[in-house]
């Protein structure tokens, strides 16, 4: 009696992995293209409906493979039209994804990990602790589910940003296969400019990324010097700003001269929002072809930070614009449903003790 092997979730494989899988299983790599058209173009997840595949082969697919997507647990709509979903992923935990409709664009913000191992001092996701990486199917499945919803009203996901929960470059293998599918014509066919990976500065990950892809890259900088960045983004102690800048230059070299990096800078009142910081930032970024996104801090309980006043935010932006940088102010979207940057928490069964410590702090603040 033969022991059945594990069922392969076809959403876990990019095109070349699907080709290898079909080649070794049934000596027919072209099946990959056929299957991709069904599952991504036609969004069909029932093998029985795939009528251009022989009955015998469909029976084999049913036995040996699956088409498993994350499960939607809740869906909330913000007053401004932003939609947030909580989805249960393969390891049983829940993560969040957010759709931001804006002037004909539908930007989807997807998660890459359950929580985050890094503990940036101003980020709610970091306070939840960590409980594992998402699989490729979990990541591409988020895009698939939202695309299905949008198609019902003749719309599509137009941009994807990996800015939800987690640090994408600490789950690089799954993230790369997922971004391959986002940009593959046989799947979502998005231009590489419309797919953005955001990183807190995992330097080796940036080099590895450059070897495999040229999707857009955003760097969460938040501070113009190491002393401050060590406090806000602790991974800076391992990979300081100078090393990060070098890695950015390397990635940029692979993008061609018309593309830029995005520098993300969350503004926190009295912490990193002075004109002296803006000046230091302008100097630091001189060597880099980049545009700057300013994100006013989004509050969450017991964060210990505040958003600067509008006048201070504007002054910071104006300084950078005058210094020659394209500097956008990210408007806060979906804050009434906690869907704004840094507010995503999902439901993480924490494997670290960070969540406990954080919740104790929230309680202490409520009592005080
Ligand atoms: N881990 C990745 C991607 C997810 S975070 C990264 O750090 O880049 C997405 C963006 O939201 C990052 O730029 C992050 O620094 C920012 N962010 C986190 N918490 C925030 C908060 N409370 N207010 C505003 N932006 C925040
Ligand atoms: Fe993780 Fe990004 Fe939040 Fe930092 S900002 S804790 S890297 S999700």
Coordinates of C-alpha atoms and ligand atoms in Angstrom, one line a residue:
X1 CA 0.0 0.0 0.0
X2 CA 1.4 3.4 -0.9
X3 CA 1.3 6.2 1.6
X4 CA -0.2 9.4 0.2
X5 CA 2.1 12.3 0.1
X6 CA 1.1 15.7 1.5
X7 CA -1.5 17.6 -0.5
X8 CA 0.1 20.5 -2.4
X9 CA -1.8 23.8 -2.2
X10 CA -1.4 25.2 -5.8
X11 CA -1.7 28.8 -4.5
X12 CA 1.7 28.2 -2.8
X13 CA 3.6 27.9 -6.1
X14 CA 4.7 30.6 -8.6
X15 CA 4.7 29.8 -12.3
X16 CA 8.1 28.1 -12.4
X17 CA 7.4 26.1 -9.3
X18 CA 4.0 25.0 -10.8
X19 CA 5.8 24.0 -14.0
X20 CA 8.3 21.9 -12.0
X21 CA 5.5 20.4 -10.0
X22 CA 3.5 19.3 -13.0
X23 CA 6.6 18.2 -14.9
X24 CA 7.7 15.8 -12.1
X25 CA 4.2 14.6 -11.3
X26 CA 2.6 14.1 -14.7
X27 CA 5.5 15.0 -17.1
X28 CA 3.4 17.9 -18.4
X29 CA 4.8 21.4 -17.5
X30 CA 2.3 23.2 -19.7
X31 CA -0.4 22.2 -17.3
X32 CA 0.9 25.1 -15.1
X33 CA -0.3 27.7 -17.6
X34 CA -3.7 26.0 -17.9
X35 CA -4.2 25.9 -14.2
X36 CA -3.0 29.5 -13.6
X37 CA -5.6 30.8 -16.1
X38 CA -8.3 28.9 -14.3
X39 CA -7.4 30.0 -10.8
X40 CA -6.2 33.5 -11.4
X41 CA -7.9 34.8 -14.6
X42 CA -11.2 33.0 -14.1
X43 CA -10.9 32.7 -10.3
X44 CA -12.2 29.2 -10.4
X45 CA -11.3 27.0 -7.5
X46 CA -13.3 23.9 -8.3
X47 CA -11.3 21.3 -10.3
X48 CA -14.6 19.9 -11.6
X49 CA -15.3 23.1 -13.5
X50 CA -12.0 23.0 -15.3
X51 CA -13.4 21.3 -18.4
X52 CA -10.4 21.5 -20.7
X53 CA -8.5 19.2 -18.4
X54 CA -9.2 15.4 -18.8
X55 CA -11.4 13.7 -16.2
X56 CA -8.6 11.5 -15.1
X57 CA -6.3 14.4 -14.6
X58 CA -9.0 16.3 -12.7
X59 CA -9.4 13.3 -10.4
X60 CA -5.6 13.3 -9.8
X61 CA -5.7 17.0 -9.0
X62 CA -8.5 16.5 -6.5
X63 CA -6.5 13.8 -4.7
X64 CA -3.1 15.3 -4.7
X65 CA -3.6 19.0 -4.6
X66 CA -5.8 21.7 -3.1
X67 CA -6.7 25.3 -3.8
X68 CA -6.9 26.6 -0.3
X69 CA -7.3 30.4 0.4
X70 CA -7.4 32.3 3.7
X71 CA -10.8 32.5 5.3
X72 CA -12.5 35.8 5.8
X73 CA -13.5 36.2 9.5
X74 CA -14.7 39.9 9.5
X75 CA -15.0 42.8 7.1
X76 CA -15.4 46.4 8.2
X77 CA -16.0 49.5 6.1
X78 CA -14.7 52.9 7.2
X79 CA -16.5 56.1 6.7
X80 CA -14.0 57.1 4.0
X81 CA -14.5 53.9 2.0
X82 CA -11.4 52.0 3.3
X83 CA -12.2 48.3 3.9
X84 CA -10.4 46.1 6.5
X85 CA -10.7 42.3 6.6
X86 CA -9.5 40.0 9.2
X87 CA -8.6 36.7 7.6
X88 CA -7.6 33.3 9.1
X89 CA -4.5 31.9 7.5
X90 CA -3.1 28.4 7.2
X91 CA -1.5 28.3 10.7
X92 CA -4.8 29.2 12.3
X93 CA -3.9 32.8 13.3
X94 CA -5.6 35.9 12.0
X95 CA -4.1 38.8 10.1
X96 CA -5.5 41.9 8.6
X97 CA -5.6 43.4 5.1
X98 CA -6.8 46.8 4.0
X99 CA -8.2 48.1 0.7
X100 CA -7.7 51.8 0.1
X101 CA -9.8 53.1 -2.8
X102 CA -8.5 56.4 -4.1
X103 CA -9.3 58.3 -7.3
X104 CA -9.8 55.2 -9.4
X105 CA -7.0 53.3 -7.8
X106 CA -7.6 50.3 -5.5
X107 CA -4.5 49.8 -3.3
X108 CA -4.4 46.7 -1.3
X109 CA -2.2 46.5 1.8
X110 CA -1.4 42.9 2.6
X111 CA 0.2 41.2 5.6
X112 CA 3.3 39.0 5.3
X113 CA 3.6 37.6 8.9
X114 CA 1.4 36.9 11.9
X115 CA 2.6 39.8 14.1
X116 CA 6.2 40.8 13.8
X117 CA 9.5 39.8 15.5
X118 CA 10.8 43.3 15.3
X119 CA 9.6 45.7 18.0
X120 CA 9.5 49.2 16.5
X121 CA 8.5 51.4 19.4
X122 CA 5.6 53.1 17.6
X123 CA 4.0 50.1 15.9
X124 CA 0.9 48.3 17.2
X125 CA 1.8 45.2 15.2
X126 CA 5.1 44.9 16.9
X127 CA 3.3 45.0 20.3
X128 CA 1.3 41.9 19.4
X129 CA 4.4 39.7 19.3
X130 CA 4.9 37.1 16.6
X131 CA 3.4 33.8 15.6
X132 CA 4.9 32.7 12.3
X133 CA 5.3 33.5 8.7
X134 CA 2.5 33.5 6.2
X135 CA 2.7 31.1 3.3
X136 CA 2.7 32.2 -0.3
X137 CA -0.9 31.0 -0.5
X138 CA -1.8 33.2 2.5
X139 CA -0.2 36.3 0.9
X140 CA -1.4 35.8 -2.7
X141 CA -4.8 34.6 -1.3
X142 CA -5.3 38.1 0.2
X143 CA -5.0 39.6 -3.3
X144 CA -7.2 36.9 -4.8
X145 CA -10.0 37.4 -2.3
X146 CA -10.2 41.2 -2.7
X147 CA -9.9 40.9 -6.5
X148 CA -13.0 38.6 -6.5
X149 CA -14.9 41.2 -4.5
X150 CA -13.8 44.1 -6.7
X151 CA -14.6 42.2 -10.0
X152 CA -18.3 42.1 -8.9
X153 CA -18.4 45.8 -9.5
X154 CA -16.1 45.7 -12.6
X155 CA -13.0 46.9 -10.7
X156 CA -9.6 45.3 -9.9
X157 CA -6.8 45.5 -7.4
X158 CA -4.6 48.1 -9.1
X159 CA -1.7 48.3 -6.5
X160 CA -0.4 46.0 -3.8
X161 CA 1.8 47.2 -0.9
X162 CA 3.3 44.8 1.6
X163 CA 2.8 47.2 4.4
X164 CA 0.3 45.2 6.5
X165 CA 1.4 43.1 9.5
X166 CA 5.0 41.8 9.5
X167 CA 8.4 42.4 8.0
X168 CA 8.3 41.0 4.4
X169 CA 12.1 40.6 4.2
X170 CA 12.1 38.2 7.1
X171 CA 9.7 36.0 5.1
X172 CA 11.4 36.4 1.8
X173 CA 10.9 33.1 0.1
X174 CA 7.1 33.2 0.5
X175 CA 7.0 36.9 -0.3
X176 CA 9.0 36.5 -3.5
X177 CA 6.8 33.7 -4.9
X178 CA 3.8 35.9 -4.0
X179 CA 5.2 39.0 -5.7
X180 CA 6.0 36.8 -8.8
X181 CA 2.4 35.9 -9.0
X182 CA 1.2 39.5 -8.5
X183 CA 3.3 40.6 -11.5
X184 CA 2.8 37.4 -13.7
X185 CA 0.5 37.9 -16.7
X186 CA -1.0 34.5 -16.0
X187 CA -1.9 35.6 -12.5
X188 CA -2.6 39.3 -11.6
X189 CA -0.3 40.9 -14.2
X190 CA 0.4 44.0 -12.2
X191 CA 3.3 46.2 -13.2
X192 CA 6.3 45.9 -10.9
X193 CA 5.9 49.6 -10.2
X194 CA 2.6 48.9 -8.7
X195 CA 3.8 46.2 -6.3
X196 CA 5.7 47.7 -3.3
X197 CA 7.6 45.8 -0.5
X198 CA 8.1 47.9 2.6
X199 CA 11.0 47.1 4.9
X200 CA 12.2 48.4 8.3
X201 CA 15.8 47.9 6.9
X202 CA 16.7 44.2 6.9
X203 CA 19.9 44.8 4.9
X204 CA 20.8 41.2 3.8
X205 CA 17.2 40.9 2.7
X206 CA 17.5 43.9 0.4
X207 CA 20.5 42.4 -1.4
X208 CA 18.7 39.1 -1.8
X209 CA 15.6 40.8 -3.1
X210 CA 17.8 42.6 -5.7
X211 CA 18.9 39.2 -7.0
X212 CA 15.4 38.0 -7.6
X213 CA 13.1 40.9 -8.5
X214 CA 12.8 44.6 -9.2
X215 CA 9.4 45.4 -7.7
X216 CA 9.2 48.8 -5.9
X217 CA 10.9 49.2 -2.5
X218 CA 9.9 51.4 0.4
X219 CA 12.3 51.9 3.4
X220 CA 10.8 52.7 6.8
X221 CA 13.4 55.1 7.9
X222 CA 11.7 57.3 10.5
X223 CA 14.9 58.9 11.8
X224 CA 17.9 60.6 10.2
X225 CA 20.6 59.4 12.6
X226 CA 21.5 56.1 14.3
X227 CA 21.0 57.3 17.9
X228 CA 17.3 58.1 17.3
X229 CA 16.7 55.2 14.9
X230 CA 18.1 52.7 17.4
X231 CA 15.3 53.7 19.7
X232 CA 12.5 53.8 17.1
X233 CA 13.5 50.9 14.9
X234 CA 15.6 48.6 17.0
X235 CA 16.8 46.5 14.0
X236 CA 18.9 49.6 13.3
X237 CA 21.4 48.4 16.0
X238 CA 22.1 45.4 13.8
X239 CA 22.0 47.2 10.4
X240 CA 22.8 50.9 11.0
X241 CA 21.9 53.7 8.6
X242 CA 25.1 53.7 6.6
X243 CA 24.7 50.0 5.7
X244 CA 21.1 50.6 4.9
X245 CA 21.9 53.5 2.6
X246 CA 24.5 51.3 0.8
X247 CA 21.9 48.5 0.3
X248 CA 19.4 51.0 -1.0
X249 CA 21.9 52.3 -3.5
X250 CA 22.5 48.7 -4.7
X251 CA 18.7 48.0 -5.1
X252 CA 18.2 51.3 -6.9
X253 CA 21.0 50.4 -9.4
X254 CA 18.8 47.4 -10.5
X255 CA 15.7 49.6 -11.1
X256 CA 17.0 51.7 -14.0
X257 CA 17.3 55.4 -13.9
X258 CA 13.7 56.4 -14.1
X259 CA 12.6 54.7 -10.9
X260 CA 13.0 55.8 -7.3
X261 CA 12.9 54.3 -3.8
X262 CA 10.3 55.5 -1.3
X263 CA 11.4 56.6 2.1
X264 CA 8.7 56.3 4.8
X265 CA 8.9 58.7 7.7
X266 CA 6.4 58.5 10.5
X267 CA 6.2 61.8 12.2
X268 CA 6.0 61.7 16.0
X269 CA 5.5 64.9 18.0
X270 CA 8.6 66.1 19.8
X271 CA 10.5 62.9 18.7
X272 CA 11.6 63.2 15.1
X273 CA 9.5 66.1 13.7
X274 CA 11.7 69.2 14.2
X275 CA 13.2 71.2 11.3
X276 CA 16.7 70.1 12.5
X277 CA 15.5 66.5 11.8
X278 CA 14.2 67.6 8.4
X279 CA 17.5 69.2 7.6
X280 CA 19.5 66.1 8.7
X281 CA 17.2 63.9 6.7
X282 CA 17.6 66.0 3.5
X283 CA 21.4 65.8 3.9
X284 CA 21.3 62.0 4.5
X285 CA 19.2 61.3 1.4
X286 CA 21.3 63.4 -1.0
X287 CA 22.9 60.2 -2.2
X288 CA 19.7 58.4 -3.0
X289 CA 17.1 58.8 -5.8
X290 CA 14.0 58.8 -3.7
X291 CA 10.7 60.3 -2.8
X292 CA 9.6 60.8 0.7
X293 CA 6.3 59.7 2.3
X294 CA 5.5 61.4 5.5
X295 CA 3.0 59.5 7.7
X296 CA 1.6 61.4 10.7
X297 CA 1.7 59.0 13.6
X298 CA -1.4 56.9 14.0
X299 CA -2.2 56.4 17.7
X300 CA -3.1 53.2 19.6
X301 CA -3.5 52.6 23.3
X302 CA -0.4 53.2 25.5
X303 CA 1.8 53.9 22.6
X304 CA 3.5 56.7 24.4
X305 CA 3.6 58.8 21.2
X306 CA 1.5 61.6 19.7
X307 CA 0.9 63.0 16.3
X308 CA 2.5 66.4 15.6
X309 CA 0.2 69.4 15.0
X310 CA -0.7 70.2 11.4
X311 CA 1.5 73.3 11.3
X312 CA 4.5 71.2 12.3
X313 CA 3.8 68.5 9.8
X314 CA 3.4 71.1 7.0
X315 CA 6.7 72.8 8.0
X316 CA 8.5 69.5 7.9
X317 CA 7.1 68.8 4.5
X318 CA 7.8 72.3 3.2
X319 CA 11.4 72.1 4.3
X320 CA 11.9 68.8 2.3
X321 CA 10.1 70.1 -0.8
X322 CA 12.3 73.2 -0.7
X323 CA 15.3 70.9 -0.4
X324 CA 14.3 69.3 -3.7
X325 CA 12.5 66.2 -2.6
X326 CA 9.1 65.0 -3.8
X327 CA 7.5 64.8 -0.4
X328 CA 3.9 63.4 0.0
X329 CA 1.9 63.6 3.1
X330 CA 0.1 60.3 3.5
X331 CA -3.5 61.1 4.5
X332 CA -4.8 58.9 7.3
X333 CA -7.3 56.5 5.9
X334 CA -9.6 54.1 7.8
X335 CA -8.6 55.2 11.3
X336 CA -12.2 54.8 12.6
X337 CA -11.8 51.1 12.0
X338 CA -8.2 50.9 13.1
X339 CA -7.0 50.2 9.6
X340 CA -4.4 53.0 9.3
X341 CA -0.6 52.3 9.1
X342 CA 0.7 50.7 12.3
X343 CA -2.7 50.0 13.7
X344 CA -3.1 46.5 12.4
X345 CA -3.1 43.8 15.0
X346 CA -5.1 40.7 13.8
X347 CA -5.4 38.0 16.3
X348 CA -2.0 36.7 17.2
X349 CA -1.5 33.8 19.5
X350 CA 1.8 35.3 20.7
X351 CA 4.8 33.0 21.0
X352 CA 6.9 35.7 22.6
X353 CA 6.0 37.5 25.9
X354 CA 5.7 40.9 24.3
X355 CA 1.9 41.0 24.0
X356 CA 1.6 40.3 27.7
X357 CA 4.0 43.1 28.7
X358 CA 2.2 45.5 26.4
X359 CA -1.3 44.6 27.7
X360 CA 0.0 45.1 31.2
X361 CA 1.1 48.6 30.2
X362 CA -2.3 49.4 28.6
X363 CA -4.0 48.3 31.9
X364 CA -1.6 50.3 34.0
X365 CA -2.4 53.4 31.9
X366 CA -6.1 52.8 32.2
X367 CA -5.9 52.6 36.0
X368 CA -3.7 55.7 36.3
Ligands
LIG1 N1 7.4 45.9 8.5 C1 7.4 46.7 7.4 C2 6.0 46.8 6.7 C3 4.8 47.0 7.6 S1 4.7 48.5 8.5 C4 8.0 48.1 7.7 O1 8.2 48.4 8.8 O2 8.2 48.8 6.7 C5 4.1 49.7 7.3 C6 4.5 51.2 7.6 O3 3.7 51.7 8.7 C7 5.9 51.3 8.0 O4 6.5 52.4 7.4 C8 5.8 51.5 9.5 O5 6.9 52.1 10.0 C9 4.6 52.4 9.6 N2 4.0 52.5 10.9 C10 4.1 51.6 11.9 N3 3.4 52.0 13.0 C11 2.9 53.2 12.7 C12 2.0 54.2 13.4 N4 1.6 53.9 14.6 N5 1.7 55.3 12.7 C13 2.1 55.5 11.5 N6 2.9 54.7 10.8 C14 3.2 53.5 11.4
LIG2 FE1 7.4 45.1 12.3 FE2 7.2 47.1 10.5 FE3 5.8 47.3 12.8 FE4 8.5 47.5 12.8 S1 7.0 48.9 11.8 S2 7.3 46.3 14.3 S3 9.1 46.1 11.2 S4 5.5 45.7 11.2

